[in-house]
């Protein structure tokens, strides 16, 4: 289906004014020092669902450790996960490394420059592909993220639900018609910058907007009512009992399965419980530690509670200090690690909060 811009929309004036603003106001960000496609790629993966200020130090550290496609492709996964630790959404970096290996094997370490090839890479969807192709290679490809959907919803007074894939496709068609020749990368970054700095989700700064005159929603006074976004399902609550099993200055940790949520990361042993099983928590922990890890423990006092929310789950964790009584034959995924050496292991954010309790 072909979507067209409104007749009164002045494409040249819009892109010219937006780029003039971007040239004078753009932020100094570490991934903008050059247009190396690998650097662009890493930054775009890191910036998914993560704030710019949070990403900056991670990006600099990651690029120092893995400066090229080859370096990332050949790195041990544990080192890559450790460099990503704290950013969350760990499937992003696993997919990134898998894709780097594909690029190394199939393209000689050079990130492909066509939509057909780049979209075959693991974890590279339409947005990431558009960002790399436009920023690194100046291909006139749209890069439509949440910022861009918000800007165009207001700019053209689009009431379509931006949570629906069809709306993203529509906006991609519209953006493609506005991309100026020779400055695709700057234009896409300017749109993202506008959404991040001016056309914000709440209280957009219309009076300082460089494309104020082109915005139909502003003209109609409905800019704060857009974009239209369907409500997502609330995360499902999960109730977990966590065991801090201490033996001679070491604590029991376990590596999660290689597939699924937080795959391959380390954690303190956890047991899922029903919300109404208050009286049985200690007994259940004792039983599960024996069955799963072959260790006999005495569950003592509760150390605290931790809550962590994923996009689809909310972990409600009660943390129990446990004394090791006996049991030496641990499964291959488990080990006792000295408390002072825990920083060498990659833990999810929720378990970092638990780790802090050991020093409390």
Short mmCIF file of C-alpha atoms in Angstrom, two decimals:
data_model
loop_
_atom_site.label_atom_id
_atom_site.label_comp_id
_atom_site.label_asym_id
_atom_site.label_seq_id
_atom_site.Cartn_x
_atom_site.Cartn_y
_atom_site.Cartn_z
CA UNK A 1 0.00 0.00 0.00
CA UNK A 2 1.23 3.49 -0.85
CA UNK A 3 1.00 6.22 1.80
CA UNK A 4 1.46 9.80 0.72
CA UNK A 5 2.24 13.02 2.53
CA UNK A 6 -0.42 15.73 2.78
CA UNK A 7 -0.33 18.10 -0.20
CA UNK A 8 0.36 21.11 2.00
CA UNK A 9 3.41 19.51 3.63
CA UNK A 10 6.56 21.25 2.43
CA UNK A 11 9.16 18.48 2.26
CA UNK A 12 12.20 20.57 1.31
CA UNK A 13 11.52 23.27 3.91
CA UNK A 14 10.94 20.69 6.65
CA UNK A 15 14.13 18.72 6.01
CA UNK A 16 16.21 21.89 5.56
CA UNK A 17 15.01 23.45 8.82
CA UNK A 18 15.41 20.19 10.73
CA UNK A 19 18.96 19.63 9.46
CA UNK A 20 19.96 23.23 10.18
CA UNK A 21 18.81 22.74 13.79
CA UNK A 22 20.60 19.39 14.05
CA UNK A 23 23.85 20.82 12.71
CA UNK A 24 23.86 23.51 15.39
CA UNK A 25 22.30 21.67 18.33
CA UNK A 26 23.18 17.97 18.07
CA UNK A 27 24.58 16.30 21.15
CA UNK A 28 28.23 15.28 21.33
CA UNK A 29 27.89 11.50 21.62
CA UNK A 30 30.73 8.96 21.48
CA UNK A 31 29.20 6.94 18.63
CA UNK A 32 29.08 10.06 16.44
CA UNK A 33 32.85 10.52 16.17
CA UNK A 34 32.82 8.67 12.83
CA UNK A 35 30.50 6.63 10.62
CA UNK A 36 32.11 3.24 11.07
CA UNK A 37 29.22 0.78 10.52
CA UNK A 38 30.30 -1.49 13.38
CA UNK A 39 30.37 1.42 15.85
CA UNK A 40 26.97 2.58 14.63
CA UNK A 41 25.60 -0.95 14.95
CA UNK A 42 26.82 -1.43 18.53
CA UNK A 43 25.41 1.94 19.60
CA UNK A 44 22.00 1.23 18.08
CA UNK A 45 21.75 -2.15 19.82
CA UNK A 46 22.77 -0.61 23.15
CA UNK A 47 20.31 2.27 22.79
CA UNK A 48 17.31 -0.02 22.36
CA UNK A 49 15.15 0.46 25.48
CA UNK A 50 18.03 2.21 27.28
CA UNK A 51 18.68 5.90 27.99
CA UNK A 52 21.53 7.71 26.23
CA UNK A 53 23.26 8.74 29.47
CA UNK A 54 23.20 5.15 30.70
CA UNK A 55 24.67 3.85 27.45
CA UNK A 56 27.65 6.23 27.16
CA UNK A 57 30.07 4.56 29.62
CA UNK A 58 29.01 1.07 28.53
CA UNK A 59 29.62 1.97 24.90
CA UNK A 60 33.10 3.35 25.53
CA UNK A 61 34.07 0.30 27.58
CA UNK A 62 32.60 -2.14 25.05
CA UNK A 63 34.36 -0.51 22.10
CA UNK A 64 37.66 -0.54 23.98
CA UNK A 65 37.30 -4.28 24.65
CA UNK A 66 35.83 -5.22 21.25
CA UNK A 67 36.89 -2.51 18.75
CA UNK A 68 36.10 -4.49 15.60
CA UNK A 69 33.65 -7.04 14.27
CA UNK A 70 36.43 -9.63 14.43
CA UNK A 71 37.24 -8.84 18.07
CA UNK A 72 33.60 -9.30 19.08
CA UNK A 73 33.17 -12.42 16.95
CA UNK A 74 36.18 -14.11 18.54
CA UNK A 75 35.59 -13.02 22.15
CA UNK A 76 34.45 -15.55 24.79
CA UNK A 77 30.75 -15.09 25.51
CA UNK A 78 31.38 -14.64 29.25
CA UNK A 79 33.59 -11.62 28.54
CA UNK A 80 30.97 -10.10 26.26
CA UNK A 81 28.20 -10.62 28.83
CA UNK A 82 30.40 -9.09 31.54
CA UNK A 83 30.94 -5.97 29.41
CA UNK A 84 27.15 -5.74 28.98
CA UNK A 85 26.34 -6.40 32.64
CA UNK A 86 23.81 -3.88 33.94
CA UNK A 87 22.39 -2.86 30.56
CA UNK A 88 19.73 -5.57 30.66
CA UNK A 89 17.88 -7.24 27.79
CA UNK A 90 20.82 -9.61 27.39
CA UNK A 91 19.43 -11.27 24.28
CA UNK A 92 20.51 -8.06 22.50
CA UNK A 93 24.20 -8.69 23.07
CA UNK A 94 23.93 -12.42 22.38
CA UNK A 95 22.30 -11.65 19.06
CA UNK A 96 24.92 -8.97 18.38
CA UNK A 97 27.76 -11.42 18.89
CA UNK A 98 26.03 -14.09 16.80
CA UNK A 99 25.55 -11.54 14.02
CA UNK A 100 29.19 -10.39 14.31
CA UNK A 101 30.25 -13.99 13.73
CA UNK A 102 27.97 -14.11 10.68
CA UNK A 103 29.55 -10.91 9.34
CA UNK A 104 33.04 -12.24 10.00
CA UNK A 105 32.30 -15.57 8.31
CA UNK A 106 30.18 -14.39 5.38
CA UNK A 107 31.31 -10.82 4.65
CA UNK A 108 34.95 -10.76 5.68
CA UNK A 109 34.22 -8.69 8.77
CA UNK A 110 32.59 -5.86 6.78
CA UNK A 111 29.02 -4.99 7.79
CA UNK A 112 26.85 -5.46 4.66
CA UNK A 113 25.45 -2.35 3.01
CA UNK A 114 22.22 -3.62 1.44
CA UNK A 115 18.82 -3.99 3.12
CA UNK A 116 18.50 -7.57 1.88
CA UNK A 117 21.80 -8.71 3.40
CA UNK A 118 21.84 -6.70 6.62
CA UNK A 119 18.34 -7.80 7.64
CA UNK A 120 19.43 -11.44 7.61
CA UNK A 121 21.71 -10.78 10.58
CA UNK A 122 20.56 -11.97 13.98
CA UNK A 123 18.84 -9.21 15.95
CA UNK A 124 18.85 -6.67 13.11
CA UNK A 125 15.28 -5.54 12.49
CA UNK A 126 13.97 -2.78 10.21
CA UNK A 127 14.95 0.06 12.55
CA UNK A 128 18.52 -1.11 13.21
CA UNK A 129 19.02 -1.89 9.53
CA UNK A 130 17.78 1.57 8.55
CA UNK A 131 20.00 3.27 11.12
CA UNK A 132 23.17 1.46 10.00
CA UNK A 133 22.47 1.82 6.29
CA UNK A 134 21.66 5.53 6.53
CA UNK A 135 24.23 6.66 9.10
CA UNK A 136 27.17 4.54 7.96
CA UNK A 137 26.44 4.19 4.25
CA UNK A 138 24.16 7.19 3.45
CA UNK A 139 21.51 4.89 2.01
CA UNK A 140 18.08 6.61 1.91
CA UNK A 141 16.53 4.12 4.34
CA UNK A 142 14.14 5.13 7.15
CA UNK A 143 15.06 4.35 10.75
CA UNK A 144 11.77 4.49 12.61
CA UNK A 145 11.97 4.11 16.40
CA UNK A 146 9.61 5.33 19.11
CA UNK A 147 10.95 8.89 18.87
CA UNK A 148 10.35 9.05 15.13
CA UNK A 149 6.85 7.56 15.41
CA UNK A 150 5.96 10.18 18.01
CA UNK A 151 7.36 13.02 15.88
CA UNK A 152 5.53 11.93 12.73
CA UNK A 153 2.30 11.22 14.57
CA UNK A 154 2.26 14.84 15.70
CA UNK A 155 3.79 16.31 12.59
CA UNK A 156 1.16 14.80 10.27
CA UNK A 157 -1.64 14.39 12.85
CA UNK A 158 -1.70 10.60 12.57
CA UNK A 159 -4.12 8.90 14.95
CA UNK A 160 -3.02 5.33 14.10
CA UNK A 161 -2.02 3.18 17.11
CA UNK A 162 1.79 3.23 17.13
CA UNK A 163 1.85 -0.10 18.98
CA UNK A 164 0.64 -1.81 15.80
CA UNK A 165 3.17 -3.03 13.21
CA UNK A 166 1.06 -1.57 10.40
CA UNK A 167 1.58 1.93 11.81
CA UNK A 168 5.36 1.51 11.82
CA UNK A 169 5.21 0.42 8.17
CA UNK A 170 3.05 3.44 7.32
CA UNK A 171 5.46 5.85 9.01
CA UNK A 172 8.43 4.18 7.29
CA UNK A 173 6.73 4.90 3.95
CA UNK A 174 6.18 8.54 4.94
CA UNK A 175 9.70 9.10 6.28
CA UNK A 176 11.20 7.60 3.13
CA UNK A 177 9.49 10.39 1.13
CA UNK A 178 11.15 13.11 3.24
CA UNK A 179 14.76 11.84 3.45
CA UNK A 180 16.97 14.38 1.63
CA UNK A 181 19.48 13.13 -0.90
CA UNK A 182 23.02 12.86 0.45
CA UNK A 183 22.14 13.38 4.13
CA UNK A 184 20.07 10.33 5.04
CA UNK A 185 22.10 9.56 8.16
CA UNK A 186 21.98 13.08 9.55
CA UNK A 187 18.29 13.35 8.76
CA UNK A 188 17.40 10.15 10.60
CA UNK A 189 19.52 11.18 13.57
CA UNK A 190 17.92 14.62 13.51
CA UNK A 191 14.45 13.07 13.75
CA UNK A 192 15.56 10.93 16.69
CA UNK A 193 17.22 13.92 18.33
CA UNK A 194 14.08 16.00 17.89
CA UNK A 195 12.00 13.29 19.56
CA UNK A 196 14.47 12.90 22.42
CA UNK A 197 15.12 16.60 23.10
CA UNK A 198 12.10 18.62 21.93
CA UNK A 199 9.11 16.53 20.82
CA UNK A 200 9.11 14.62 24.11
CA UNK A 201 6.40 12.18 25.23
CA UNK A 202 4.98 14.61 27.78
CA UNK A 203 4.89 18.40 27.47
CA UNK A 204 6.55 18.75 24.05
CA UNK A 205 8.60 21.94 23.75
CA UNK A 206 6.67 23.31 20.78
CA UNK A 207 7.82 26.91 21.12
CA UNK A 208 11.47 25.92 20.66
CA UNK A 209 10.79 23.32 17.96
CA UNK A 210 12.72 23.98 14.72
CA UNK A 211 9.87 22.53 12.63
CA UNK A 212 7.06 24.24 14.57
CA UNK A 213 5.52 25.65 11.38
CA UNK A 214 5.08 22.25 9.75
CA UNK A 215 3.33 20.46 12.65
CA UNK A 216 -0.35 19.81 11.99
CA UNK A 217 -1.09 18.50 15.50
CA UNK A 218 0.37 21.67 17.02
CA UNK A 219 -1.72 23.76 14.64
CA UNK A 220 -4.82 21.90 15.84
CA UNK A 221 -3.76 22.06 19.49
CA UNK A 222 -3.72 18.28 19.99
CA UNK A 223 0.02 17.64 20.17
CA UNK A 224 -0.16 16.37 23.77
CA UNK A 225 -2.87 13.85 22.85
CA UNK A 226 -0.60 12.11 20.34
CA UNK A 227 0.73 9.60 19.61
CA UNK A 228 -2.07 7.12 20.08
CA UNK A 229 -0.62 4.08 21.79
CA UNK A 230 -2.57 1.00 22.85
CA UNK A 231 -2.02 -0.10 26.42
CA UNK A 232 0.38 -3.01 26.90
CA UNK A 233 -0.45 -5.87 29.24
CA UNK A 234 0.88 -5.29 32.76
CA UNK A 235 3.80 -7.56 33.72
CA UNK A 236 2.81 -10.84 35.38
CA UNK A 237 3.88 -11.05 39.05
CA UNK A 238 6.17 -13.94 40.02
CA UNK A 239 6.98 -14.71 43.66
CA UNK A 240 10.46 -16.05 44.35
CA UNK A 241 12.39 -17.23 47.39
CA UNK A 242 16.14 -16.67 47.08
CA UNK A 243 18.71 -18.62 49.12
CA UNK A 244 22.01 -17.05 50.22
CA UNK A 245 23.80 -20.25 51.20
CA UNK A 246 27.06 -19.36 52.94
CA UNK A 247 29.93 -21.74 53.67
CA UNK A 248 33.34 -20.59 54.94
CA UNK A 249 33.16 -17.16 53.34
CA UNK A 250 31.80 -18.50 50.05
CA UNK A 251 28.25 -18.42 48.70
CA UNK A 252 26.42 -20.82 46.40
CA UNK A 253 25.75 -19.49 42.90
CA UNK A 254 24.15 -21.15 39.91
CA UNK A 255 24.39 -20.57 36.15
CA UNK A 256 21.06 -20.15 34.39
CA UNK A 257 20.19 -22.29 31.33
CA UNK A 258 21.68 -21.30 27.97
CA UNK A 259 18.22 -20.55 26.58
CA UNK A 260 15.46 -18.29 27.86
CA UNK A 261 15.33 -15.29 30.19
CA UNK A 262 18.79 -14.08 31.34
CA UNK A 263 20.35 -17.10 29.64
CA UNK A 264 23.80 -18.12 30.81
CA UNK A 265 24.00 -15.59 33.65
CA UNK A 266 24.82 -16.37 37.26
CA UNK A 267 22.32 -16.10 40.09
CA UNK A 268 21.72 -17.06 43.68
CA UNK A 269 19.46 -20.14 43.87
CA UNK A 270 15.77 -19.25 43.55
CA UNK A 271 12.50 -21.10 44.05
CA UNK A 272 9.17 -19.91 42.67
CA UNK A 273 6.33 -20.02 45.20
CA UNK A 274 2.63 -19.31 45.20
CA UNK A 275 1.69 -16.00 46.77
CA UNK A 276 -0.28 -17.71 49.56
CA UNK A 277 2.42 -20.15 50.69
CA UNK A 278 3.87 -17.93 53.42
CA UNK A 279 4.15 -20.65 56.08
CA UNK A 280 5.89 -23.13 53.81
CA UNK A 281 8.66 -20.93 52.40
CA UNK A 282 11.47 -22.13 54.64
CA UNK A 283 10.50 -25.77 54.21
CA UNK A 284 10.24 -25.37 50.46
CA UNK A 285 13.68 -23.70 50.23
CA UNK A 286 15.23 -26.46 52.33
CA UNK A 287 13.63 -29.16 50.18
CA UNK A 288 14.52 -27.54 46.85
CA UNK A 289 18.14 -26.90 47.78
CA UNK A 290 18.48 -30.59 48.65
CA UNK A 291 16.78 -31.77 45.44
CA UNK A 292 18.38 -29.35 43.00
CA UNK A 293 21.86 -28.85 44.45
CA UNK A 294 22.37 -31.78 46.83
CA UNK A 295 23.05 -29.51 49.79
CA UNK A 296 21.44 -29.56 53.20
CA UNK A 297 20.84 -26.09 54.61
CA UNK A 298 19.30 -24.38 57.59
CA UNK A 299 17.16 -21.44 56.50
CA UNK A 300 17.63 -18.61 58.96
CA UNK A 301 16.26 -15.07 58.81
CA UNK A 302 15.01 -13.12 55.82
CA UNK A 303 17.62 -10.60 54.68
CA UNK A 304 15.32 -8.40 52.66
CA UNK A 305 13.09 -8.10 49.63
CA UNK A 306 13.88 -7.13 46.05
CA UNK A 307 11.51 -6.28 43.23
CA UNK A 308 12.56 -6.21 39.60
CA UNK A 309 10.31 -5.60 36.60
CA UNK A 310 10.87 -6.95 33.10
CA UNK A 311 8.63 -6.05 30.17
CA UNK A 312 6.44 -9.12 30.78
CA UNK A 313 7.30 -10.24 34.33
CA UNK A 314 7.66 -8.70 37.75
CA UNK A 315 9.94 -10.60 40.11
CA UNK A 316 8.99 -10.25 43.79
CA UNK A 317 11.94 -11.76 45.65
CA UNK A 318 12.36 -12.59 49.32
CA UNK A 319 15.97 -13.26 50.24
CA UNK A 320 16.85 -15.75 52.98
CA UNK A 321 20.22 -16.23 54.67
CA UNK A 322 20.97 -19.96 54.87
CA UNK A 323 23.69 -21.93 56.63
CA UNK A 324 25.29 -24.81 54.73
CA UNK A 325 25.19 -28.02 56.77
CA UNK A 326 26.49 -30.66 54.37
CA UNK A 327 26.68 -31.66 50.69
CA UNK A 328 29.67 -31.52 48.35
CA UNK A 329 28.52 -32.97 45.01
CA UNK A 330 27.11 -29.91 43.27
CA UNK A 331 25.62 -30.06 39.76
CA UNK A 332 27.98 -28.77 37.02
CA UNK A 333 26.11 -25.46 36.77
CA UNK A 334 26.65 -24.58 40.46
CA UNK A 335 29.63 -23.65 42.60
CA UNK A 336 30.62 -21.98 45.86
CA UNK A 337 32.30 -18.67 45.06
CA UNK A 338 34.17 -16.48 47.52
CA UNK A 339 32.16 -13.39 48.33
CA UNK A 340 35.04 -11.09 47.37
CA UNK A 341 35.28 -12.80 43.95
CA UNK A 342 31.61 -12.43 42.95
CA UNK A 343 32.36 -9.38 40.80
CA UNK A 344 34.07 -11.70 38.31
CA UNK A 345 30.70 -13.32 37.51
CA UNK A 346 27.95 -11.78 35.38
CA UNK A 347 24.77 -11.34 37.44
CA UNK A 348 21.45 -9.80 36.35
CA UNK A 349 20.51 -6.48 37.94
CA UNK A 350 18.09 -8.05 40.43
CA UNK A 351 20.84 -10.29 41.79
CA UNK A 352 23.26 -7.38 42.09
CA UNK A 353 20.84 -5.97 44.65
CA UNK A 354 20.92 -9.30 46.46
CA UNK A 355 24.72 -9.48 46.27
CA UNK A 356 24.87 -6.17 48.13
CA UNK A 357 23.12 -7.86 51.08
CA UNK A 358 26.17 -10.08 51.60
CA UNK A 359 28.21 -6.99 52.40
CA UNK A 360 25.49 -5.51 54.58
#
